[in-house]
mmCIF file of C-alpha atoms in Angstrom:
data_model
loop_
_atom_site.group_PDB
_atom_site.id
_atom_site.type_symbol
_atom_site.label_atom_id
_atom_site.label_comp_id
_atom_site.label_asym_id
_atom_site.label_seq_id
_atom_site.Cartn_x
_atom_site.Cartn_y
_atom_site.Cartn_z
ATOM 1 C CA MET T 1 117.972 49.612 181.881
ATOM 2 C CA ARG T 2 119.854 51.881 179.489
ATOM 3 C CA ARG T 3 118.183 50.137 176.498
ATOM 4 C CA SER T 4 114.751 50.762 178.031
ATOM 5 C CA LEU T 5 115.565 54.455 178.424
ATOM 6 C CA VAL T 6 116.608 54.699 174.773
ATOM 7 C CA ILE T 7 113.432 52.976 173.553
ATOM 8 C CA GLY T 8 111.317 55.210 175.783
ATOM 9 C CA SER T 9 113.001 58.319 174.420
ATOM 10 C CA VAL T 10 112.370 57.195 170.831
ATOM 11 C CA LEU T 11 108.697 56.512 171.538
ATOM 12 C CA LEU T 12 108.281 59.930 173.159
ATOM 13 C CA ALA T 13 109.914 61.603 170.180
ATOM 14 C CA LEU T 14 107.633 59.780 167.751
ATOM 15 C CA ALA T 15 104.574 60.685 169.784
ATOM 16 C CA GLY T 16 105.638 64.309 169.753
ATOM 17 C CA SER T 17 106.121 64.348 165.986
ATOM 18 C CA VAL T 18 102.683 62.806 165.405
ATOM 19 C CA ALA T 19 101.050 65.327 167.720
ATOM 20 C CA ALA T 20 102.810 68.155 165.859
ATOM 21 C CA ARG T 21 101.408 67.151 162.441
ATOM 22 C CA PRO T 22 98.570 69.349 161.206
ATOM 23 C CA ALA T 23 95.154 67.753 161.037
ATOM 24 C CA GLY T 24 94.183 66.417 157.623
ATOM 25 C CA ALA T 25 92.560 68.928 155.283
ATOM 26 C CA PRO T 26 88.774 68.621 155.013
ATOM 27 C CA ALA T 27 87.270 66.901 152.001
ATOM 28 C CA LEU T 28 86.775 69.046 148.897
ATOM 29 C CA PRO T 29 83.197 70.146 149.723
ATOM 30 C CA GLY T 30 84.383 71.276 153.148
ATOM 31 C CA ARG T 31 86.766 73.707 151.462
ATOM 32 C CA MET T 32 84.166 75.203 149.141
ATOM 33 C CA ALA T 33 82.584 78.620 149.580
ATOM 34 C CA ASP T 34 79.096 77.172 149.049
ATOM 35 C CA THR T 35 77.660 73.706 148.494
ATOM 36 C CA GLY T 36 74.046 74.644 147.807
ATOM 37 C CA GLY T 37 72.643 73.983 151.249
ATOM 38 C CA GLY T 38 71.701 70.354 150.668
ATOM 39 C CA THR T 39 73.188 67.076 151.855
ATOM 40 C CA GLN T 40 74.235 65.769 148.434
ATOM 41 C CA LEU T 41 76.839 67.333 146.161
ATOM 42 C CA ILE T 42 78.493 66.421 142.875
ATOM 43 C CA THR T 43 81.876 67.957 142.123
ATOM 44 C CA ALA T 44 83.239 68.058 138.566
ATOM 45 C CA GLU T 45 86.880 69.106 138.832
ATOM 46 C CA ALA T 46 89.396 69.671 136.040
ATOM 47 C CA PRO T 47 93.139 70.321 136.412
ATOM 48 C CA ALA T 48 92.938 73.655 134.521
ATOM 49 C CA THR T 49 90.631 75.690 132.282
ATOM 50 C CA GLY T 50 92.200 74.187 129.170
ATOM 51 C CA SER T 51 91.526 70.614 130.322
ATOM 52 C CA THR T 52 89.021 68.364 128.624
ATOM 53 C CA THR T 53 89.151 65.645 131.279
ATOM 54 C CA GLY T 54 88.916 65.488 135.046
ATOM 55 C CA THR T 55 86.949 63.781 137.799
ATOM 56 C CA VAL T 56 83.330 63.700 138.896
ATOM 57 C CA THR T 57 82.813 62.812 142.563
ATOM 58 C CA TRP T 58 79.597 62.534 144.522
ATOM 59 C CA TRP T 59 79.408 63.342 148.223
ATOM 60 C CA ASN T 60 77.047 62.845 151.155
ATOM 61 C CA LEU T 61 76.844 65.168 154.146
ATOM 62 C CA ARG T 62 76.721 63.046 157.296
ATOM 63 C CA ARG T 63 76.690 64.648 160.744
ATOM 64 C CA GLY T 64 78.302 67.771 159.343
ATOM 65 C CA ILE T 65 81.073 65.934 157.477
ATOM 66 C CA TRP T 66 81.220 65.393 153.708
ATOM 67 C CA VAL T 67 81.827 61.747 152.848
ATOM 68 C CA LYS T 68 82.769 60.545 149.379
ATOM 69 C CA GLY T 69 80.139 58.323 147.806
ATOM 70 C CA GLY T 70 81.966 57.497 144.589
ATOM 71 C CA SER T 71 83.832 58.951 141.643
ATOM 72 C CA ALA T 72 84.371 58.520 137.922
ATOM 73 C CA PRO T 73 86.540 59.976 135.163
ATOM 74 C CA ALA T 74 84.852 62.971 133.534
ATOM 75 C CA ARG T 75 84.984 64.791 130.223
ATOM 76 C CA PHE T 76 84.455 68.500 129.685
ATOM 77 C CA GLY T 77 84.051 70.843 126.731
ATOM 78 C CA ALA T 78 86.325 70.511 123.704
ATOM 79 C CA LYS T 79 87.677 74.007 124.496
ATOM 80 C CA GLY T 80 87.927 73.368 128.237
ATOM 81 C CA LEU T 81 86.109 75.339 130.923
ATOM 82 C CA ALA T 82 85.024 78.981 131.238
ATOM 83 C CA GLU T 83 83.648 81.140 134.039
ATOM 84 C CA GLY T 84 79.901 80.536 134.013
ATOM 85 C CA THR T 85 78.886 84.155 134.602
ATOM 86 C CA SER T 86 80.665 85.354 131.464
ATOM 87 C CA ARG T 87 80.591 82.277 129.219
ATOM 88 C CA LYS T 88 79.422 82.664 125.620
ATOM 89 C CA GLN T 89 77.204 80.229 123.743
ATOM 90 C CA GLY T 90 78.840 78.194 121.008
ATOM 91 C CA THR T 91 82.327 78.244 122.542
ATOM 92 C CA ASP T 92 82.431 74.519 123.382
ATOM 93 C CA THR T 93 83.359 75.368 126.976
ATOM 94 C CA THR T 94 81.904 73.899 130.156
ATOM 95 C CA PRO T 95 80.624 76.631 132.501
ATOM 96 C CA THR T 96 82.153 76.728 135.959
ATOM 97 C CA GLY T 97 80.020 77.463 139.008
ATOM 98 C CA LEU T 98 77.561 75.927 141.458
ATOM 99 C CA TYR T 99 74.229 74.798 140.008
ATOM 100 C CA ASP T 100 71.110 72.925 140.977
ATOM 101 C CA LEU T 101 69.877 69.876 139.074
ATOM 102 C CA PRO T 102 66.297 70.589 137.912
ATOM 103 C CA TYR T 103 65.467 67.058 136.704
ATOM 104 C CA ALA T 104 66.791 63.957 134.962
ATOM 105 C CA PHE T 105 65.905 62.677 131.510
ATOM 106 C CA GLY T 106 66.809 59.994 129.049
ATOM 107 C CA ILE T 107 66.080 58.010 125.941
ATOM 108 C CA LYS T 108 66.233 54.912 128.120
ATOM 109 C CA ALA T 109 63.957 54.335 131.078
ATOM 110 C CA ALA T 110 65.247 55.490 134.451
ATOM 111 C CA PRO T 111 67.395 52.940 136.303
ATOM 112 C CA ALA T 112 65.578 50.893 138.914
ATOM 113 C CA GLY T 113 65.551 52.746 142.200
ATOM 114 C CA THR T 114 65.572 56.246 140.676
ATOM 115 C CA VAL T 115 63.513 58.701 142.757
ATOM 116 C CA TYR T 116 64.611 61.876 140.980
ATOM 117 C CA PRO T 117 62.078 63.467 138.594
ATOM 118 C CA TYR T 118 62.778 61.760 135.259
ATOM 119 C CA ARG T 119 61.507 62.755 131.840
ATOM 120 C CA ARG T 120 61.546 60.262 128.972
ATOM 121 C CA VAL T 121 62.758 61.425 125.561
ATOM 122 C CA ASN T 122 60.624 60.727 122.504
ATOM 123 C CA SER T 123 60.786 61.680 118.832
ATOM 124 C CA ARG T 124 59.228 65.096 119.492
ATOM 125 C CA SER T 125 61.602 66.097 122.313
ATOM 126 C CA TRP T 126 63.916 69.055 121.669
ATOM 127 C CA TRP T 127 66.096 71.331 123.761
ATOM 128 C CA CYS T 128 65.604 74.861 122.471
ATOM 129 C CA GLU T 129 68.925 76.698 122.117
ATOM 130 C CA ASP T 130 67.692 79.382 119.731
ATOM 131 C CA THR T 131 68.571 82.693 121.393
ATOM 132 C CA GLU T 132 65.567 84.374 119.755
ATOM 133 C CA ALA T 133 62.993 81.827 120.906
ATOM 134 C CA ARG T 134 60.653 82.328 123.827
ATOM 135 C CA ALA T 135 61.550 78.871 125.122
ATOM 136 C CA TYR T 136 65.311 79.506 125.109
ATOM 137 C CA ASN T 137 67.152 76.921 127.214
ATOM 138 C CA ARG T 138 64.082 74.799 127.777
ATOM 139 C CA TRP T 139 62.808 71.349 126.836
ATOM 140 C CA VAL T 140 60.127 71.772 124.173
ATOM 141 C CA GLU T 141 57.753 69.157 122.844
ATOM 142 C CA PRO T 142 56.985 69.561 120.034
ATOM 143 C CA ARG T 143 59.455 72.165 118.785
ATOM 144 C CA PRO T 144 57.700 75.549 118.426
ATOM 145 C CA ALA T 145 57.951 77.551 115.214
ATOM 146 C CA ASP T 146 60.180 80.242 116.748
ATOM 147 C CA CYS T 147 62.727 77.652 117.910
ATOM 148 C CA ARG T 148 64.794 76.895 114.835
ATOM 149 C CA ALA T 149 65.886 73.282 114.430
ATOM 150 C CA GLY T 150 69.363 74.327 113.348
ATOM 151 C CA GLN T 151 69.786 76.234 116.604
ATOM 152 C CA SER T 152 68.486 73.470 118.885
ATOM 153 C CA GLU T 153 69.088 69.854 119.880
ATOM 154 C CA HIS T 154 66.840 67.001 118.844
ATOM 155 C CA LEU T 155 67.368 64.921 121.974
ATOM 156 C CA ALA T 156 66.498 61.591 120.346
ATOM 157 C CA ALA T 157 69.363 62.111 117.877
ATOM 158 C CA TYR T 158 71.906 61.373 120.647
ATOM 159 C CA PRO T 159 71.091 57.824 121.765
ATOM 160 C CA THR T 160 74.449 57.325 123.478
ATOM 161 C CA GLN T 161 74.953 60.639 125.250
ATOM 162 C CA TYR T 162 71.332 61.150 126.238
ATOM 163 C CA ALA T 163 70.599 57.563 127.131
ATOM 164 C CA ARG T 164 70.396 59.034 130.643
ATOM 165 C CA ALA T 165 71.268 62.491 131.902
ATOM 166 C CA LEU T 166 70.761 65.193 134.504
ATOM 167 C CA VAL T 167 69.916 68.778 133.576
ATOM 168 C CA ILE T 168 72.488 71.201 135.017
ATOM 169 C CA GLY T 169 70.814 74.426 136.106
ATOM 170 C CA PHE T 170 73.274 76.680 134.271
ATOM 171 C CA ASN T 171 71.524 79.766 132.847
ATOM 172 C CA TYR T 172 68.240 78.029 133.581
ATOM 173 C CA GLU T 173 66.173 79.930 136.127
ATOM 174 C CA ARG T 174 66.431 83.312 134.356
ATOM 175 C CA PRO T 175 68.130 82.584 131.029
ATOM 176 C CA VAL T 176 70.498 85.207 129.665
ATOM 177 C CA ARG T 177 70.518 85.166 125.866
ATOM 178 C CA GLU T 178 73.822 84.120 124.279
ATOM 179 C CA ARG T 179 75.210 82.743 127.555
ATOM 180 C CA GLY T 180 74.468 79.144 126.769
ATOM 181 C CA ALA T 181 71.811 76.435 126.766
ATOM 182 C CA GLY T 182 71.523 72.690 127.052
ATOM 183 C CA ILE T 183 74.213 71.984 129.635
ATOM 184 C CA PHE T 184 73.845 68.486 131.052
ATOM 185 C CA LEU T 185 75.619 65.770 133.002
ATOM 186 C CA HIS T 186 75.319 62.892 130.561
ATOM 187 C CA VAL T 187 76.864 59.662 129.274
ATOM 188 C CA ASN T 188 80.180 59.807 127.430
ATOM 189 C CA GLY T 189 80.192 60.097 123.673
ATOM 190 C CA ARG T 190 83.277 59.601 121.509
ATOM 191 C CA GLY T 191 85.307 62.419 123.032
ATOM 192 C CA ALA T 192 85.092 65.820 124.674
ATOM 193 C CA THR T 193 81.694 67.502 124.905
ATOM 194 C CA ALA T 194 80.240 70.690 123.422
ATOM 195 C CA GLY T 195 80.089 72.184 126.926
ATOM 196 C CA CYS T 196 78.478 69.521 129.068
ATOM 197 C CA VAL T 197 80.037 67.202 131.644
ATOM 198 C CA SER T 198 80.031 63.525 130.756
ATOM 199 C CA VAL T 199 80.843 60.266 132.547
ATOM 200 C CA PRO T 200 80.789 56.547 131.679
ATOM 201 C CA ALA T 201 77.325 54.994 131.386
ATOM 202 C CA ALA T 202 77.752 52.903 134.536
ATOM 203 C CA ALA T 203 78.625 56.015 136.558
ATOM 204 C CA MET T 204 75.588 57.847 135.182
ATOM 205 C CA ASP T 205 73.374 54.984 136.327
ATOM 206 C CA ARG T 206 74.938 55.088 139.793
ATOM 207 C CA LEU T 207 74.360 58.818 140.024
ATOM 208 C CA LEU T 208 70.697 58.505 139.074
ATOM 209 C CA ASP T 209 70.244 55.774 141.655
ATOM 210 C CA TRP T 210 71.929 58.041 144.225
ATOM 211 C CA VAL T 211 70.425 61.515 143.717
ATOM 212 C CA ASP T 212 67.469 62.305 145.957
ATOM 213 C CA PRO T 213 65.391 65.475 145.466
ATOM 214 C CA ALA T 214 64.674 65.574 149.209
ATOM 215 C CA ARG T 215 68.406 66.126 149.781
ATOM 216 C CA SER T 216 68.700 69.136 147.437
ATOM 217 C CA PRO T 217 71.631 67.925 145.326
ATOM 218 C CA HIS T 218 73.833 70.437 143.479
ATOM 219 C CA ILE T 219 76.778 70.229 141.127
ATOM 220 C CA ALA T 220 79.930 72.327 141.410
ATOM 221 C CA ILE T 221 82.123 72.627 138.317
ATOM 222 C CA GLY T 222 85.590 74.134 138.428
ATOM 223 C CA THR T 223 89.344 73.762 138.367
ATOM 224 C CA ARG T 224 91.870 72.789 141.038
ATOM 225 C CA SER T 225 93.119 76.349 141.434
ATOM 226 C CA GLY T 226 93.013 79.838 139.975
ATOM 227 C CA PRO T 227 90.065 82.171 139.291
ATOM 228 C CA THR T 228 87.810 79.225 138.392
ATOM 229 C CA ALA T 229 88.860 77.034 141.328
ATOM 230 C CA ILE T 230 86.022 74.797 142.423
ATOM 231 C CA THR T 231 86.540 75.931 146.021
ATOM 232 C CA ARG T 232 85.397 79.453 145.031
ATOM 233 C CA TYR T 233 81.863 78.332 144.258
#
């Protein structure tokens, strides 16, 4: 009888300690200030602004709860990350913030099952990064005279990185000169990027198979904490 009382007391104590534990913190998107209003979200999180590596995770909103769809190691700019609203072009930094994903593109054909708008690169495809050009921060084909080749990217010249990619809507809708152009989510190259976010080729294929324009996907880029914390965006 005494042994039963002891066991019962232990079980009650354990039950009380479990009940006293705080509920688990919500998933990362649930702690963010804004997720873009859609039901798909990509987060690109780095440990700190000086980091060149981190994690890309994709999420689905199901019945009001964000559920992780997958993740992959990510690379950022060679000089780390910088606040998107004050970033300067040519700094090799990845802009932090919350952005839409206007369309996908690639030198290769889109993966089977892709429903996202996808533009195929050819020998005349350029991304205009000339701050004096009318088509600043836009795909141009062919390259116009006011968009200098030395200030722009010939997309076909990057067969590895731009095998497949998603345009990140940084400085895209109303471009601010000198803030930056040609920021993409693309396939890994040899190392850190010039300001983009990159992932392994297999992860890029999974993302393109996953993104759905009807679900208004966005990407949030930021750090774990501090002024550029991903939860601020």
